[in-house]
Amino acid sequence: MIHTVPVPLPGRAYDVRIGPGLIARAGAEIAPLLARPRVAIVTDETVAAAHLGTLQAALKAEGIDSEALRLPAGEATKSWEQLQACTEWLLDQRVERRDVVIALGGGVIGDLVGFAAAILRRGVRFVQLPTSLLAQVDSSVGGKTGINTRHGKNLVGAFHQPALVLADTAVLDTLPPRDLLAGYGEVVKYGLLGDADFFAWLEDNGPVLARGDAAARAHAVRRSVEMKAEIVLRDETEQGDRALLNLGHTFGHALEAATGYSDRLLHGEGVAIGCALAFDLSARLGLCPQEDPSRLAAHLRAMGMKATLSDIPGGLPDAEGLLDLMGQDKKVIDGRLRFVLARGIGRAFVASDVPGDTVRAVLADALKA
Ligand SMILES: NC(=O)c1ccc[n+]([C@@H]2O[C@H](COP(=O)([O-])OP(=O)(O)OC[C@H]3O[C@@H](n4cnc5c(N)ncnc54)[C@H](O)[C@@H]3O)[C@@H](O)[C@H]2O)c1
């Protein structure tokens, strides 16, 4: 069963198609977008080994030729060096403005290839084939693309909407469990930020979803994409409501920086811990009852996820050091910390003037726990 979530942005509307088996029918799905029967695919080595053959066969079945570039897997690929390699390769392939570039992979590939497509010949169309849970529920939708620099994550990029997203939920079967749970961190985020019923559904269904239940996975991807699409439609370039999607990210990005963007902490793991800290902060500021952070921590623990700072292997900077890292984040406006806080589960809002002392106290307590 394939579901379609439309993203009707004026002038650049596209569909997010969700369900099992979409890569095997990608040729038929993508053919209507093509001016000539030829595409360039960029993927990573791990995803290529598992799914590139299926994709190329599906394209071939519709008479579409394809060439593929395999980049190293992992966050370090969102770099200037790989952006250059990818862009030069696309030019080597003589990709023209009317052509379509395919990003096959997780959020790293989607962000990098989307950015390459945005700047190549001042913008070519691209199709997202997200293969990680994180990419299916979040990064493939909404048009944020970019790379990391030595100054921090996602500091160079562009808004460039895809022409189509095909989220094949069956490919999640080959995703390592740790990456699946990291992506689940972003799924939980949607419940926390705007849908308490969805959070309750996740409390009931998260464990079977993690064990491989196909229907639960498809439902979680669909609900997450619906919520993301709805927010992106309201605020494509993050002038307001789109910032809600950053719940957990101010803390999470600081933790990713503190761990050197290494596999000590995956992005989605940082988001899950960041959500827990954002709820701790909200409770400490008297915005939500203490039961809410406790309920969230209980759910993360029930899922076998990292839930607090002591779950991160290796040492971390002290509270002051972590606060400094937050200062590097894009979400700082005029030196004041901007946080997404919550008045309860499903009731997040953007707070622009959060007292640094309270944040420091939350971090100090979490470091002691
Ligand atoms: N653009 C956005 O709006 C947005 C939103 C959230 C996150 N992000 C970005 O997304 C990135 C993280 O994405 P991610 O967690 O997908 O990381 P990732 O792309 O590194 O994928 C995680 C790992 O899983 C492997 N993998 C992916 N799909 C697989 C599959 N089906 N089978 C086997 N292995 C598979 C990859 O090779 C990689 O090793 C971060 O850079 C983050 O900043 C972007």
Tab-separated table of C-alpha atoms and ligand atoms in Angstrom:
chain	number	residue	atom	x	y	z
A	1	MET	CA	0.000	0.000	0.000
A	2	ILE	CA	1.535	3.309	-1.122
A	3	HIS	CA	0.479	6.593	0.508
A	4	THR	CA	1.045	10.007	-1.000
A	5	VAL	CA	1.627	13.095	1.113
A	6	PRO	CA	1.502	16.187	-1.124
A	7	VAL	CA	3.726	19.180	-0.410
A	8	PRO	CA	1.868	21.851	-2.413
A	9	LEU	CA	4.403	24.683	-2.242
A	10	PRO	CA	3.504	27.265	-4.893
A	11	GLY	CA	5.628	26.757	-8.006
A	12	ARG	CA	7.543	23.782	-6.610
A	13	ALA	CA	4.898	21.326	-5.428
A	14	TYR	CA	5.932	17.710	-5.053
A	15	ASP	CA	4.727	14.415	-3.642
A	16	VAL	CA	6.198	12.261	-0.924
A	17	ARG	CA	5.317	8.663	-1.764
A	18	ILE	CA	5.547	6.242	1.158
A	19	GLY	CA	5.369	2.446	1.259
A	20	PRO	CA	7.213	-0.809	0.624
A	21	GLY	CA	8.733	-1.611	-2.781
A	22	LEU	CA	9.047	1.938	-4.145
A	23	ILE	CA	12.679	1.513	-5.218
A	24	ALA	CA	11.725	-1.502	-7.328
A	25	ARG	CA	9.221	0.703	-9.179
A	26	ALA	CA	11.342	3.848	-9.174
A	27	GLY	CA	11.649	3.833	-12.980
A	28	ALA	CA	7.915	4.229	-13.467
A	29	GLU	CA	7.695	6.769	-10.617
A	30	ILE	CA	10.525	8.952	-11.948
A	31	ALA	CA	9.960	8.630	-15.731
A	32	PRO	CA	7.326	11.419	-15.903
A	33	LEU	CA	9.928	13.910	-14.600
A	34	LEU	CA	12.533	13.170	-17.249
A	35	ALA	CA	13.228	15.185	-20.394
A	36	ARG	CA	15.544	12.394	-21.598
A	37	PRO	CA	15.909	8.797	-20.364
A	38	ARG	CA	19.056	9.308	-18.301
A	39	VAL	CA	19.756	10.031	-14.625
A	40	ALA	CA	22.781	10.476	-12.368
A	41	ILE	CA	22.595	8.713	-9.004
A	42	VAL	CA	24.667	9.658	-5.974
A	43	THR	CA	24.718	7.247	-3.054
A	44	ASP	CA	27.042	5.950	-0.353
A	45	GLU	CA	29.020	2.726	-0.417
A	46	THR	CA	26.884	0.976	2.204
A	47	VAL	CA	23.544	1.831	0.614
A	48	ALA	CA	24.931	1.031	-2.841
A	49	ALA	CA	25.800	-2.503	-1.729
A	50	ALA	CA	22.242	-3.091	-0.487
A	51	HIS	CA	19.967	-1.162	-2.865
A	52	LEU	CA	21.696	0.380	-5.889
A	53	GLY	CA	21.265	-2.763	-8.006
A	54	THR	CA	17.488	-2.762	-7.433
A	55	LEU	CA	17.274	0.920	-8.334
A	56	GLN	CA	19.314	0.626	-11.515
A	57	ALA	CA	17.340	-2.439	-12.627
A	58	ALA	CA	14.073	-0.569	-11.981
A	59	LEU	CA	15.292	2.364	-14.081
A	60	LYS	CA	16.540	0.079	-16.834
A	61	ALA	CA	13.148	-1.660	-16.972
A	62	GLU	CA	11.681	1.697	-18.013
A	63	GLY	CA	14.496	2.349	-20.507
A	64	ILE	CA	16.272	4.861	-18.272
A	65	ASP	CA	20.104	4.831	-18.302
A	66	SER	CA	21.919	5.605	-15.082
A	67	GLU	CA	25.425	6.224	-13.778
A	68	ALA	CA	26.196	6.083	-10.076
A	69	LEU	CA	28.708	7.771	-7.781
A	70	ARG	CA	29.410	5.969	-4.482
A	71	LEU	CA	30.680	8.227	-1.702
A	72	PRO	CA	32.000	7.057	1.677
A	73	ALA	CA	29.243	6.435	4.243
A	74	GLY	CA	29.003	8.690	7.295
A	75	GLU	CA	28.622	12.269	8.496
A	76	ALA	CA	32.152	13.241	7.388
A	77	THR	CA	30.888	13.049	3.798
A	78	LYS	CA	28.868	16.270	4.313
A	79	SER	CA	32.047	18.237	3.607
A	80	TRP	CA	33.464	20.773	1.155
A	81	GLU	CA	35.689	18.020	-0.298
A	82	GLN	CA	32.832	15.640	-1.049
A	83	LEU	CA	30.626	18.490	-2.294
A	84	GLN	CA	33.345	19.300	-4.787
A	85	ALA	CA	33.803	15.639	-5.756
A	86	CYS	CA	30.056	15.199	-6.214
A	87	THR	CA	29.557	18.416	-8.188
A	88	GLU	CA	32.526	17.761	-10.497
A	89	TRP	CA	31.278	14.214	-11.078
A	90	LEU	CA	27.813	15.503	-12.002
A	91	LEU	CA	29.473	17.861	-14.489
A	92	ASP	CA	31.581	14.947	-15.806
A	93	GLN	CA	28.270	13.167	-16.417
A	94	ARG	CA	27.127	16.211	-18.395
A	95	VAL	CA	24.082	16.714	-16.209
A	96	GLU	CA	22.101	19.580	-17.669
A	97	ARG	CA	19.490	21.874	-16.185
A	98	ARG	CA	16.566	19.813	-17.443
A	99	ASP	CA	18.066	16.573	-16.026
A	100	VAL	CA	17.297	14.933	-12.707
A	101	VAL	CA	19.807	13.902	-10.044
A	102	ILE	CA	18.882	11.081	-7.668
A	103	ALA	CA	20.011	11.026	-4.025
A	104	LEU	CA	19.890	7.429	-2.783
A	105	GLY	CA	20.764	7.176	0.890
A	106	GLY	CA	20.344	8.607	4.349
A	107	GLY	CA	20.317	12.220	5.468
A	108	VAL	CA	23.993	12.680	4.702
A	109	ILE	CA	23.562	11.845	1.030
A	110	GLY	CA	20.253	13.724	0.786
A	111	ASP	CA	21.703	16.909	2.287
A	112	LEU	CA	24.910	16.797	0.251
A	113	VAL	CA	23.359	15.846	-3.089
A	114	GLY	CA	20.481	18.286	-2.607
A	115	PHE	CA	23.012	21.072	-2.093
A	116	ALA	CA	25.049	19.956	-5.111
A	117	ALA	CA	21.819	19.987	-7.166
A	118	ALA	CA	20.999	23.471	-5.836
A	119	ILE	CA	24.282	24.973	-7.028
A	120	LEU	CA	24.911	22.887	-10.144
A	121	ARG	CA	24.173	25.095	-13.150
A	122	ARG	CA	22.304	27.346	-10.652
A	123	GLY	CA	19.870	24.590	-9.828
A	124	VAL	CA	18.863	21.225	-11.263
A	125	ARG	CA	15.985	19.066	-10.072
A	126	PHE	CA	16.658	16.197	-7.739
A	127	VAL	CA	14.730	13.214	-6.418
A	128	GLN	CA	15.162	11.996	-2.865
A	129	LEU	CA	15.208	8.242	-2.305
A	130	PRO	CA	15.681	8.264	1.473
A	131	THR	CA	16.874	4.931	2.847
A	132	SER	CA	17.299	5.624	6.577
A	133	LEU	CA	14.394	6.177	8.955
A	134	LEU	CA	15.771	9.627	9.756
A	135	ALA	CA	15.849	10.584	6.080
A	136	GLN	CA	12.348	9.200	5.449
A	137	VAL	CA	10.719	11.056	8.332
A	138	ASP	CA	12.684	14.249	8.214
A	139	SER	CA	15.630	15.198	6.039
A	140	SER	CA	14.239	14.214	2.618
A	141	VAL	CA	11.223	16.510	3.009
A	142	GLY	CA	11.284	20.289	3.199
A	143	GLY	CA	14.215	21.310	1.024
A	144	LYS	CA	16.941	22.028	3.564
A	145	THR	CA	20.249	20.985	2.026
A	146	GLY	CA	23.837	21.604	3.013
A	147	ILE	CA	27.165	20.552	4.455
A	148	ASN	CA	29.113	20.898	7.690
A	149	THR	CA	32.184	23.116	8.112
A	150	ARG	CA	34.792	23.346	10.839
A	151	HIS	CA	32.516	25.974	12.408
A	152	GLY	CA	29.687	23.533	12.884
A	153	LYS	CA	26.889	21.549	11.326
A	154	ASN	CA	24.821	22.590	8.331
A	155	LEU	CA	26.335	26.065	8.267
A	156	VAL	CA	26.603	26.173	4.472
A	157	GLY	CA	23.605	25.197	2.394
A	158	ALA	CA	20.534	26.191	0.443
A	159	PHE	CA	16.799	25.694	0.403
A	160	HIS	CA	16.179	23.481	-2.601
A	161	GLN	CA	13.009	21.411	-2.709
A	162	PRO	CA	13.124	17.945	-4.287
A	163	ALA	CA	10.949	17.204	-7.309
A	164	LEU	CA	9.779	13.920	-5.758
A	165	VAL	CA	10.455	11.842	-2.648
A	166	LEU	CA	10.149	8.061	-2.714
A	167	ALA	CA	10.317	6.642	0.813
A	168	ASP	CA	10.553	2.869	0.393
A	169	THR	CA	9.779	1.630	3.904
A	170	ALA	CA	10.957	-1.922	3.079
A	171	VAL	CA	14.582	-0.756	2.792
A	172	LEU	CA	14.537	-0.017	6.512
A	173	ASP	CA	14.962	-3.798	6.949
A	174	THR	CA	18.657	-3.490	6.042
A	175	LEU	CA	19.274	-0.440	8.259
A	176	PRO	CA	21.448	-1.293	11.290
A	177	PRO	CA	19.385	-1.214	14.526
A	178	ARG	CA	21.403	1.678	15.945
A	179	ASP	CA	20.648	3.843	12.893
A	180	LEU	CA	16.996	2.834	13.033
A	181	LEU	CA	16.741	3.953	16.662
A	182	ALA	CA	18.605	7.174	15.878
A	183	GLY	CA	15.968	7.943	13.228
A	184	TYR	CA	13.300	7.053	15.757
A	185	GLY	CA	14.596	9.993	17.804
A	186	GLU	CA	13.205	12.296	15.093
A	187	VAL	CA	9.905	10.357	15.027
A	188	VAL	CA	9.474	10.873	18.769
A	189	LYS	CA	10.215	14.545	18.201
A	190	TYR	CA	7.054	14.915	16.059
A	191	GLY	CA	4.873	13.495	18.808
A	192	LEU	CA	6.519	15.737	21.365
A	193	LEU	CA	6.264	18.894	19.330
A	194	GLY	CA	2.717	18.701	18.077
A	195	ASP	CA	0.760	15.483	18.485
A	196	ALA	CA	0.297	13.971	21.945
A	197	ASP	CA	-1.851	11.159	20.490
A	198	PHE	CA	0.988	10.185	18.165
A	199	PHE	CA	3.382	10.142	21.123
A	200	ALA	CA	0.981	7.818	22.976
A	201	TRP	CA	0.771	5.641	19.826
A	202	LEU	CA	4.575	5.466	19.795
A	203	GLU	CA	4.639	4.434	23.451
A	204	ASP	CA	2.402	1.494	22.463
A	205	ASN	CA	3.895	0.682	19.062
A	206	GLY	CA	7.537	1.816	19.215
A	207	PRO	CA	8.856	-1.549	20.368
A	208	VAL	CA	7.206	-3.538	17.527
A	209	LEU	CA	8.257	-0.846	15.061
A	210	ALA	CA	11.864	-1.308	16.183
A	211	ARG	CA	11.566	-5.091	15.853
A	212	GLY	CA	10.503	-4.751	12.203
A	213	ASP	CA	6.719	-4.412	12.054
A	214	ALA	CA	6.157	-3.118	8.518
A	215	ALA	CA	2.744	-1.533	9.152
A	216	ALA	CA	3.984	0.311	12.250
A	217	ARG	CA	6.988	1.619	10.328
A	218	ALA	CA	4.867	2.829	7.420
A	219	HIS	CA	2.402	4.530	9.786
A	220	ALA	CA	5.195	6.290	11.709
A	221	VAL	CA	6.828	7.521	8.486
A	222	ARG	CA	3.499	8.728	7.101
A	223	ARG	CA	2.428	10.613	10.244
A	224	SER	CA	5.871	12.188	10.591
A	225	VAL	CA	5.922	13.306	6.944
A	226	GLU	CA	2.379	14.713	7.244
A	227	MET	CA	3.479	16.804	10.205
A	228	LYS	CA	6.686	17.936	8.547
A	229	ALA	CA	4.895	18.844	5.297
A	230	GLU	CA	2.282	20.812	7.185
A	231	ILE	CA	4.924	22.850	9.034
A	232	VAL	CA	7.032	23.411	5.881
A	233	LEU	CA	3.945	24.687	4.048
A	234	ARG	CA	3.319	27.202	6.813
A	235	ASP	CA	6.920	28.391	6.964
A	236	GLU	CA	9.233	27.116	4.211
A	237	THR	CA	12.307	29.200	5.102
A	238	GLU	CA	12.075	29.084	8.900
A	239	GLN	CA	10.912	32.583	9.707
A	240	GLY	CA	8.676	31.203	12.448
A	241	ASP	CA	6.909	27.875	12.991
A	242	ARG	CA	9.445	25.743	11.140
A	243	ALA	CA	11.781	26.284	14.097
A	244	LEU	CA	9.510	23.881	16.025
A	245	LEU	CA	11.200	21.104	14.068
A	246	ASN	CA	14.377	22.037	15.930
A	247	LEU	CA	13.022	20.641	19.192
A	248	GLY	CA	16.012	18.974	20.856
A	249	HIS	CA	18.436	20.329	18.262
A	250	THR	CA	20.078	23.194	20.162
A	251	PHE	CA	21.244	20.714	22.789
A	252	GLY	CA	21.721	17.967	20.203
A	253	HIS	CA	23.974	19.994	17.905
A	254	ALA	CA	26.152	21.033	20.861
A	255	LEU	CA	26.505	17.372	21.839
A	256	GLU	CA	27.372	16.399	18.265
A	257	ALA	CA	30.053	19.117	18.212
A	258	ALA	CA	31.339	17.972	21.611
A	259	THR	CA	31.710	14.410	20.325
A	260	GLY	CA	33.363	15.548	17.092
A	261	TYR	CA	30.494	14.392	14.812
A	262	SER	CA	31.818	10.890	15.409
A	263	ASP	CA	30.008	7.619	15.925
A	264	ARG	CA	30.107	8.293	19.659
A	265	LEU	CA	26.811	10.062	19.011
A	266	LEU	CA	24.621	9.858	15.920
A	267	HIS	CA	22.542	12.883	14.922
A	268	GLY	CA	19.220	11.294	15.882
A	269	GLU	CA	20.659	10.121	19.197
A	270	GLY	CA	21.677	13.713	19.922
A	271	VAL	CA	18.150	14.844	19.035
A	272	ALA	CA	16.569	12.305	21.414
A	273	ILE	CA	18.833	13.356	24.301
A	274	GLY	CA	18.261	16.983	23.288
A	275	CYS	CA	14.473	16.491	23.480
A	276	ALA	CA	14.859	14.997	26.952
A	277	LEU	CA	16.954	18.023	28.016
A	278	ALA	CA	14.464	20.455	26.429
A	279	PHE	CA	11.678	18.867	28.485
A	280	ASP	CA	13.867	19.013	31.628
A	281	LEU	CA	14.430	22.695	30.897
A	282	SER	CA	10.722	23.282	30.299
A	283	ALA	CA	9.855	21.616	33.621
A	284	ARG	CA	12.528	23.624	35.456
A	285	LEU	CA	11.107	26.831	34.009
A	286	GLY	CA	7.689	25.777	35.301
A	287	LEU	CA	6.256	25.426	31.808
A	288	CYS	CA	5.283	21.770	31.977
A	289	PRO	CA	4.703	19.251	34.757
A	290	GLN	CA	7.635	17.045	35.862
A	291	GLU	CA	5.696	13.948	34.680
A	292	ASP	CA	6.330	14.932	31.046
A	293	PRO	CA	10.160	14.684	31.077
A	294	SER	CA	9.833	11.531	33.198
A	295	ARG	CA	7.424	9.985	30.678
A	296	LEU	CA	9.734	10.859	27.785
A	297	ALA	CA	12.799	9.425	29.537
A	298	ALA	CA	10.822	6.237	30.303
A	299	HIS	CA	9.876	5.843	26.632
A	300	LEU	CA	13.455	6.373	25.391
A	301	ARG	CA	14.683	3.817	27.935
A	302	ALA	CA	11.952	1.338	26.926
A	303	MET	CA	13.198	1.665	23.342
A	304	GLY	CA	16.784	0.984	24.420
A	305	MET	CA	17.832	4.482	23.353
A	306	LYS	CA	20.319	6.925	24.778
A	307	ALA	CA	18.292	9.206	27.040
A	308	THR	CA	20.787	11.374	28.890
A	309	LEU	CA	24.345	12.705	28.847
A	310	SER	CA	25.838	9.798	30.787
A	311	ASP	CA	24.692	7.447	27.986
A	312	ILE	CA	27.247	9.086	25.656
A	313	PRO	CA	30.542	7.166	25.775
A	314	GLY	CA	33.710	9.146	26.552
A	315	GLY	CA	34.074	12.485	28.296
A	316	LEU	CA	32.023	15.617	27.614
A	317	PRO	CA	32.827	19.297	28.225
A	318	ASP	CA	31.378	20.804	31.429
A	319	ALA	CA	28.115	22.764	31.386
A	320	GLU	CA	29.911	25.997	30.452
A	321	GLY	CA	31.694	24.267	27.565
A	322	LEU	CA	28.418	22.868	26.255
A	323	LEU	CA	26.801	26.313	26.514
A	324	ASP	CA	29.663	27.742	24.452
A	325	LEU	CA	29.024	25.127	21.784
A	326	MET	CA	25.371	26.176	21.697
A	327	GLY	CA	26.561	29.710	21.002
A	328	GLN	CA	27.963	28.425	17.694
A	329	ASP	CA	24.585	27.133	16.677
A	330	LYS	CA	22.554	28.936	14.002
A	331	LYS	CA	19.690	29.163	16.453
A	332	VAL	CA	21.377	31.910	18.444
A	333	ILE	CA	19.887	35.295	17.577
A	334	ASP	CA	21.729	38.397	18.854
A	335	GLY	CA	23.555	36.343	21.467
A	336	ARG	CA	20.360	35.118	23.152
A	337	LEU	CA	19.632	31.425	23.201
A	338	ARG	CA	16.626	30.381	21.217
A	339	PHE	CA	15.111	27.104	22.348
A	340	VAL	CA	12.116	25.068	21.476
A	341	LEU	CA	10.400	24.458	24.808
A	342	ALA	CA	7.132	22.739	25.662
A	343	ARG	CA	4.038	23.378	27.744
A	344	GLY	CA	3.508	19.622	27.720
A	345	ILE	CA	3.825	16.650	25.399
A	346	GLY	CA	2.581	17.749	21.951
A	347	ARG	CA	2.688	21.444	22.872
A	348	ALA	CA	6.046	22.874	21.798
A	349	PHE	CA	6.749	26.548	21.171
A	350	VAL	CA	9.742	28.710	20.291
A	351	ALA	CA	11.229	30.683	23.190
A	352	SER	CA	13.699	33.359	22.169
A	353	ASP	CA	15.024	34.581	25.511
A	354	VAL	CA	15.905	31.592	27.639
A	355	PRO	CA	18.018	32.423	30.722
A	356	GLY	CA	21.511	30.976	30.325
A	357	ASP	CA	21.708	30.195	34.069
A	358	THR	CA	18.769	27.795	33.910
A	359	VAL	CA	20.222	26.067	30.859
A	360	ARG	CA	23.557	25.779	32.682
A	361	ALA	CA	21.827	24.253	35.722
A	362	VAL	CA	19.972	21.676	33.575
A	363	LEU	CA	23.228	20.688	31.891
A	364	ALA	CA	25.154	20.522	35.177
A	365	ASP	CA	22.497	18.237	36.684
A	366	ALA	CA	22.427	16.040	33.594
A	367	LEU	CA	26.221	15.721	33.660
A	368	LYS	CA	26.037	14.560	37.296
A	369	ALA	CA	23.221	12.051	36.708
B	1	LIG	N1	17.829	18.429	5.691
B	1	LIG	C1	17.147	18.265	6.806
B	1	LIG	O1	16.057	18.826	6.977
B	1	LIG	C2	17.691	17.359	7.868
B	1	LIG	C3	16.871	16.950	8.926
B	1	LIG	C4	17.379	16.057	9.855
B	1	LIG	C5	18.664	15.589	9.723
B	1	LIG	N2	19.441	15.999	8.699
B	1	LIG	C6	20.809	15.482	8.515
B	1	LIG	O2	20.741	14.092	8.262
B	1	LIG	C7	21.981	13.508	8.601
B	1	LIG	C8	21.776	12.197	9.311
B	1	LIG	O3	21.062	11.326	8.472
B	1	LIG	P1	21.121	9.742	8.682
B	1	LIG	O4	20.912	9.406	10.089
B	1	LIG	O5	20.243	9.155	7.649
B	1	LIG	O6	22.653	9.442	8.418
B	1	LIG	P2	23.428	8.701	7.220
B	1	LIG	O7	23.028	9.231	5.920
B	1	LIG	O8	24.859	8.752	7.588
B	1	LIG	O9	22.897	7.208	7.335
B	1	LIG	C9	23.193	6.455	8.497
B	1	LIG	C10	23.965	5.165	8.133
B	1	LIG	O10	23.028	4.223	7.655
B	1	LIG	C11	23.459	3.710	6.398
B	1	LIG	N3	22.222	3.397	5.683
B	1	LIG	C12	21.291	4.296	5.249
B	1	LIG	N4	20.252	3.624	4.745
B	1	LIG	C13	20.528	2.296	4.851
B	1	LIG	C14	19.825	1.119	4.533
B	1	LIG	N5	18.584	1.138	4.039
B	1	LIG	N6	20.450	-0.072	4.766
B	1	LIG	C15	21.682	-0.119	5.303
B	1	LIG	N7	22.378	0.955	5.671
B	1	LIG	C16	21.799	2.161	5.438
B	1	LIG	C17	24.311	4.776	5.808
B	1	LIG	O11	25.245	4.226	4.911
B	1	LIG	C18	25.017	5.339	7.051
B	1	LIG	O12	26.109	4.535	7.380
B	1	LIG	C19	22.715	14.530	9.451
B	1	LIG	O13	23.767	15.081	8.706
B	1	LIG	C20	21.669	15.591	9.731
B	1	LIG	O14	22.223	16.878	9.897
B	1	LIG	C21	18.978	16.866	7.763
